[in-house]
Structures are given as C-alpha cells and as structure tokens.
Amino acid sequence: APGIPHAKTVLAAITAVAKSAVIMVSPYGKDVTDHIQSGHGLDELVPLNQGTLPPSSGNPLLNTDGSVNWTAAFEATSDKIEWIIEPFIEKGMTHSLYGIPGHGKSLFVMQSVVHHVIPHHHVLYVDNENHLTRVVTKRLKSFGMTPDGLGSLHFYSFTSLPGLDTPQGGAEILRLAQLHHASLVVIDTTSRFVQGPEDKADTFTAFYNYTMMPLKREDIASLRLDHPGKDISRGTRGSSAKLGDVDYEFSIEDSGGMYRKLTCTKGRTENISKSDAILLRKHGITENNDRFWHEWVYDAAQAAVSDDTAVLDSLGLAPDAGRDKVKTALAAAGIPMSGPRMQAAIRARKT
C-alpha cells in the first residue's frame, strides 16, 4: 500500500527519540480511513507484520523462507488425486458443509472422520456446538468406537480459542494442527468461531487470511460446518464471501427416511464437480443403535438395490440364497418385489 513506505519513513525518523513505536494496519486489507468508515474501531488494528505468514515449517514444496520450491513442486505434480475422504475431502483443500439444523451435519462428519479418516490420518476437530458427554461421546459409542480407537482424533470441546478471524486465533489453530500432525482440521460450527459479524465480508476475508490460508499453505485440509440462510438454495448464512473462500462447498439434506443427500454446490476443480449428488443410506436408522453408519450410494438405481438387499437381509436369507428361496421368503412375508429388482438384489448380495 502507498501509505506503508511513508509510515516506515516516519517510524525510522522517530525511533531515535520515541520510547517505542509500531505501525498499525487494518487486518481486513483496507487502509485505515476505509477501515474506520466501514464501522471498525482503532482497537481492531494490528501490528504491520502480525498477520504475515512465517517461514514454512512443514511443507516440502516451500523453501525455508516460505517461497515456492519449483523443483519440488513440479516433481510433486500428479494427476492422481489425494483424498482424505473420497469424493468429499481432498488433501490440502478447503471445504464447507451446510445444512438445516437437525439434518445431520455434525453426525455425518463425525461418523465419516472416525470410520474413514483416523485409521489413516490425524484429525484436529474443534467443536463449540455439541455437548461433549450428552452428544459427542454418545455418538462415538453408537459408531462402535472406544477410547482406544480415538488416538488420532484430537478433539477440543467448547474451546476458548480466539476468533479464527483474528491473527491470534489463526496462529493457534495452525499451532494445534502442526502439534498433532493433522491432515484435516474440522471446525464445528463456523459462526461459533468468529468474532466479527457473520453478514460482513470483512469477517470472512480475515477468516481466510488468518486461518484457512495458513492451513492450506501447509497442505492441511479443512472442513468447516455452517448453517444455511432462510433460502437453503442460496447457500450458507451470512456474507457471500464465505463461498469465495472455499474450494468445495457441499449441502446435506435429510429426507426423513432412509437417506441423507450430499450435494456439491461449488467445485473449484474437476475432481469434485458441482451438482454431484451422493445418497447416504443410514444404517442403524438412529444414532442410538449399537452401530450407526452411512453407506455412500452414488445413484438412484444403486440406492434401490441397496434397499432391496436390506429387505432380504431382514428375512434372514443366506447371502448366497437363490431366486427360488428368495421368492418363497418374500411371499411368506407378504413383501412385493418385481423379478428384475429381486434378481439385482440377489446379485448384489453374492458379490
């Protein structure tokens, strides 16, 4: 900014006579006049270099001063996609998941993390939304988990973290992620971790600059959970700047029956395409069962087959039961099922 060189000149001139002096700037990328006119106060100014990124400590693609190591970057470039959860969470990328309260955002993410991620990666999970013993541990038990199986899940409940739209908050979340060697950081829920107004673009510009960008720079994937606005088709609640900050945005909806639906509403790359929808079949039906999990079903036909195989399972039929035994059992139970559906279910149970 044109004002910074002048400020440095003034600072140099008064350093000899002043006891202490520091250049203060807006954390929102504005000059101070714009900062004040946007409704921000002088108490929100930060020292000039406070929000700058330190030299990388863990990214092999960067030099010690933080600049890109082109040789390493070119050698690491590959058409192979590195998934944390396929096809939902990609290594080193930023993700957002939103849905109406009660539609299973936290439930789905926690189940996905413990079943698909922590067997292979460390996860930093910060949660200022769900009660630890009345919700979190109850769900973990329903997923079939025990304390011995949670060594790679580094969970912080109702933390006193500074806002993640501040330099202090961003620095602390990065410190924790690096401390635990996390490949993924989960933030539940976004609105609980910001100090600024949720409907102001400055809040999420700062959130990206101080939290999302440093994590991405270190090749650490992030997933933040969010609530939708009054019109769910228009995405997350609050500033539209939220959408610009993420590589992938997803919505989750609960049909009230056997399925939840996960839909990609924004994809920065072709690895996950916008409008891709995945049905999540609920096994165990409620989270109070001894074993609750989601089966990823990629199209409606597959979902129908999955439903029919569950019917045959409920009748106590052996996995290799043939057409005659299946037909007899269905008739005895009074359950209608067409021939093509029955044959598809029989084939699926044998594979």
PDB file of N, CA, C and O in Angstrom, residues 22-28 35 41-52 165-168 210:
ATOM      1  N   VAL A  22       5.213   1.552  16.685  1.00  0.00           N
ATOM      2  CA  VAL A  22       4.862   0.427  15.821  1.00  0.00           C
ATOM      3  C   VAL A  22       3.860   0.905  14.779  1.00  0.00           C
ATOM      4  O   VAL A  22       3.071   1.809  15.031  1.00  0.00           O
ATOM      5  N   ILE A  23       3.940   0.345  13.599  1.00  0.00           N
ATOM      6  CA  ILE A  23       2.977   0.668  12.541  1.00  0.00           C
ATOM      7  C   ILE A  23       1.771  -0.260  12.694  1.00  0.00           C
ATOM      8  O   ILE A  23       1.919  -1.489  12.729  1.00  0.00           O
ATOM      9  N   MET A  24       0.579   0.327  12.794  1.00  0.00           N
ATOM     10  CA  MET A  24      -0.653  -0.440  12.925  1.00  0.00           C
ATOM     11  C   MET A  24      -1.431  -0.386  11.611  1.00  0.00           C
ATOM     12  O   MET A  24      -1.491   0.669  10.958  1.00  0.00           O
ATOM     13  N   VAL A  25      -2.026  -1.517  11.219  1.00  0.00           N
ATOM     14  CA  VAL A  25      -2.771  -1.589   9.959  1.00  0.00           C
ATOM     15  C   VAL A  25      -4.089  -2.310  10.192  1.00  0.00           C
ATOM     16  O   VAL A  25      -4.302  -2.979  11.206  1.00  0.00           O
ATOM     17  N   SER A  26      -4.984  -2.198   9.220  1.00  0.00           N
ATOM     18  CA  SER A  26      -6.251  -2.933   9.275  1.00  0.00           C
ATOM     19  C   SER A  26      -6.009  -4.393   8.892  1.00  0.00           C
ATOM     20  O   SER A  26      -5.291  -4.671   7.932  1.00  0.00           O
ATOM     21  N   PRO A  27      -6.603  -5.340   9.628  1.00  0.00           N
ATOM     22  CA  PRO A  27      -6.446  -6.755   9.258  1.00  0.00           C
ATOM     23  C   PRO A  27      -7.321  -7.163   8.090  1.00  0.00           C
ATOM     24  O   PRO A  27      -7.269  -8.305   7.645  1.00  0.00           O
ATOM     25  N   TYR A  28      -8.138  -6.217   7.592  1.00  0.00           N
ATOM     26  CA  TYR A  28      -9.097  -6.564   6.548  1.00  0.00           C
ATOM     27  C   TYR A  28      -8.655  -6.116   5.159  1.00  0.00           C
ATOM     28  O   TYR A  28      -9.443  -6.097   4.217  1.00  0.00           O
ATOM     29  N   HIS A  35     -11.092   1.529   6.819  1.00  0.00           N
ATOM     30  CA  HIS A  35     -11.327   0.694   7.998  1.00  0.00           C
ATOM     31  C   HIS A  35     -12.327   1.380   8.932  1.00  0.00           C
ATOM     32  O   HIS A  35     -13.307   0.767   9.379  1.00  0.00           O
ATOM     33  N   GLY A  41     -13.200  -0.304  14.569  1.00  0.00           N
ATOM     34  CA  GLY A  41     -12.582   0.590  15.533  1.00  0.00           C
ATOM     35  C   GLY A  41     -11.069   0.524  15.510  1.00  0.00           C
ATOM     36  O   GLY A  41     -10.466  -0.390  14.939  1.00  0.00           O
ATOM     37  N   LEU A  42     -10.444   1.489  16.181  1.00  0.00           N
ATOM     38  CA  LEU A  42      -8.984   1.510  16.274  1.00  0.00           C
ATOM     39  C   LEU A  42      -8.460   0.308  17.051  1.00  0.00           C
ATOM     40  O   LEU A  42      -7.327  -0.137  16.843  1.00  0.00           O
ATOM     41  N   ASP A  43      -9.312  -0.247  17.947  1.00  0.00           N
ATOM     42  CA  ASP A  43      -8.875  -1.402  18.732  1.00  0.00           C
ATOM     43  C   ASP A  43      -8.730  -2.671  17.891  1.00  0.00           C
ATOM     44  O   ASP A  43      -8.168  -3.671  18.339  1.00  0.00           O
ATOM     45  N   GLU A  44      -9.226  -2.625  16.638  1.00  0.00           N
ATOM     46  CA  GLU A  44      -9.121  -3.789  15.759  1.00  0.00           C
ATOM     47  C   GLU A  44      -7.865  -3.751  14.890  1.00  0.00           C
ATOM     48  O   GLU A  44      -7.573  -4.717  14.180  1.00  0.00           O
ATOM     49  N   LEU A  45      -7.134  -2.637  14.920  1.00  0.00           N
ATOM     50  CA  LEU A  45      -5.893  -2.567  14.151  1.00  0.00           C
ATOM     51  C   LEU A  45      -4.863  -3.530  14.720  1.00  0.00           C
ATOM     52  O   LEU A  45      -4.863  -3.822  15.916  1.00  0.00           O
ATOM     53  N   VAL A  46      -4.003  -4.042  13.863  1.00  0.00           N
ATOM     54  CA  VAL A  46      -2.968  -4.993  14.298  1.00  0.00           C
ATOM     55  C   VAL A  46      -1.607  -4.485  13.832  1.00  0.00           C
ATOM     56  O   VAL A  46      -1.507  -3.715  12.862  1.00  0.00           O
ATOM     57  N   PRO A  47      -0.528  -4.900  14.505  1.00  0.00           N
ATOM     58  CA  PRO A  47       0.814  -4.521  14.046  1.00  0.00           C
ATOM     59  C   PRO A  47       1.047  -4.972  12.614  1.00  0.00           C
ATOM     60  O   PRO A  47       0.513  -6.003  12.168  1.00  0.00           O
ATOM     61  N   LEU A  48       1.825  -4.216  11.874  1.00  0.00           N
ATOM     62  CA  LEU A  48       2.013  -4.421  10.436  1.00  0.00           C
ATOM     63  C   LEU A  48       2.330  -5.859  10.074  1.00  0.00           C
ATOM     64  O   LEU A  48       1.733  -6.410   9.171  1.00  0.00           O
ATOM     65  N   ASN A  49       3.249  -6.493  10.767  1.00  0.00           N
ATOM     66  CA  ASN A  49       3.677  -7.836  10.366  1.00  0.00           C
ATOM     67  C   ASN A  49       3.033  -8.955  11.172  1.00  0.00           C
ATOM     68  O   ASN A  49       3.403 -10.107  11.043  1.00  0.00           O
ATOM     69  N   GLN A  50       2.037  -8.623  11.989  1.00  0.00           N
ATOM     70  CA  GLN A  50       1.455  -9.631  12.866  1.00  0.00           C
ATOM     71  C   GLN A  50       0.729 -10.721  12.090  1.00  0.00           C
ATOM     72  O   GLN A  50       0.730 -11.876  12.476  1.00  0.00           O
ATOM     73  N   GLY A  51       0.077 -10.328  10.989  1.00  0.00           N
ATOM     74  CA  GLY A  51      -0.698 -11.318  10.258  1.00  0.00           C
ATOM     75  C   GLY A  51       0.055 -11.967   9.124  1.00  0.00           C
ATOM     76  O   GLY A  51      -0.509 -12.753   8.386  1.00  0.00           O
ATOM     77  N   THR A  52       1.338 -11.659   8.955  1.00  0.00           N
ATOM     78  CA  THR A  52       2.067 -12.261   7.841  1.00  0.00           C
ATOM     79  C   THR A  52       2.450 -13.683   8.165  1.00  0.00           C
ATOM     80  O   THR A  52       2.600 -14.065   9.313  1.00  0.00           O
ATOM     81  N   ASP A 165     -11.065 -15.382  12.912  1.00  0.00           N
ATOM     82  CA  ASP A 165     -10.916 -14.237  12.016  1.00  0.00           C
ATOM     83  C   ASP A 165      -9.951 -13.216  12.608  1.00  0.00           C
ATOM     84  O   ASP A 165      -9.943 -12.053  12.214  1.00  0.00           O
ATOM     85  N   THR A 166      -9.109 -13.664  13.554  1.00  0.00           N
ATOM     86  CA  THR A 166      -8.086 -12.797  14.145  1.00  0.00           C
ATOM     87  C   THR A 166      -6.722 -13.465  13.972  1.00  0.00           C
ATOM     88  O   THR A 166      -6.635 -14.695  13.840  1.00  0.00           O
ATOM     89  N   PRO A 167      -5.663 -12.681  13.983  1.00  0.00           N
ATOM     90  CA  PRO A 167      -4.319 -13.272  13.870  1.00  0.00           C
ATOM     91  C   PRO A 167      -4.031 -14.277  14.977  1.00  0.00           C
ATOM     92  O   PRO A 167      -3.430 -15.323  14.737  1.00  0.00           O
ATOM     93  N   GLN A 168      -4.482 -13.973  16.199  1.00  0.00           N
ATOM     94  CA  GLN A 168      -4.210 -14.857  17.323  1.00  0.00           C
ATOM     95  C   GLN A 168      -4.919 -16.204  17.152  1.00  0.00           C
ATOM     96  O   GLN A 168      -4.345 -17.269  17.402  1.00  0.00           O
ATOM     97  N   TYR A 210      -6.299 -15.437   7.984  1.00  0.00           N
ATOM     98  CA  TYR A 210      -5.642 -15.825   9.227  1.00  0.00           C
ATOM     99  C   TYR A 210      -5.736 -17.321   9.540  1.00  0.00           C
ATOM    100  O   TYR A 210      -4.902 -17.851  10.282  1.00  0.00           O
TER     101      TYR A 210
END
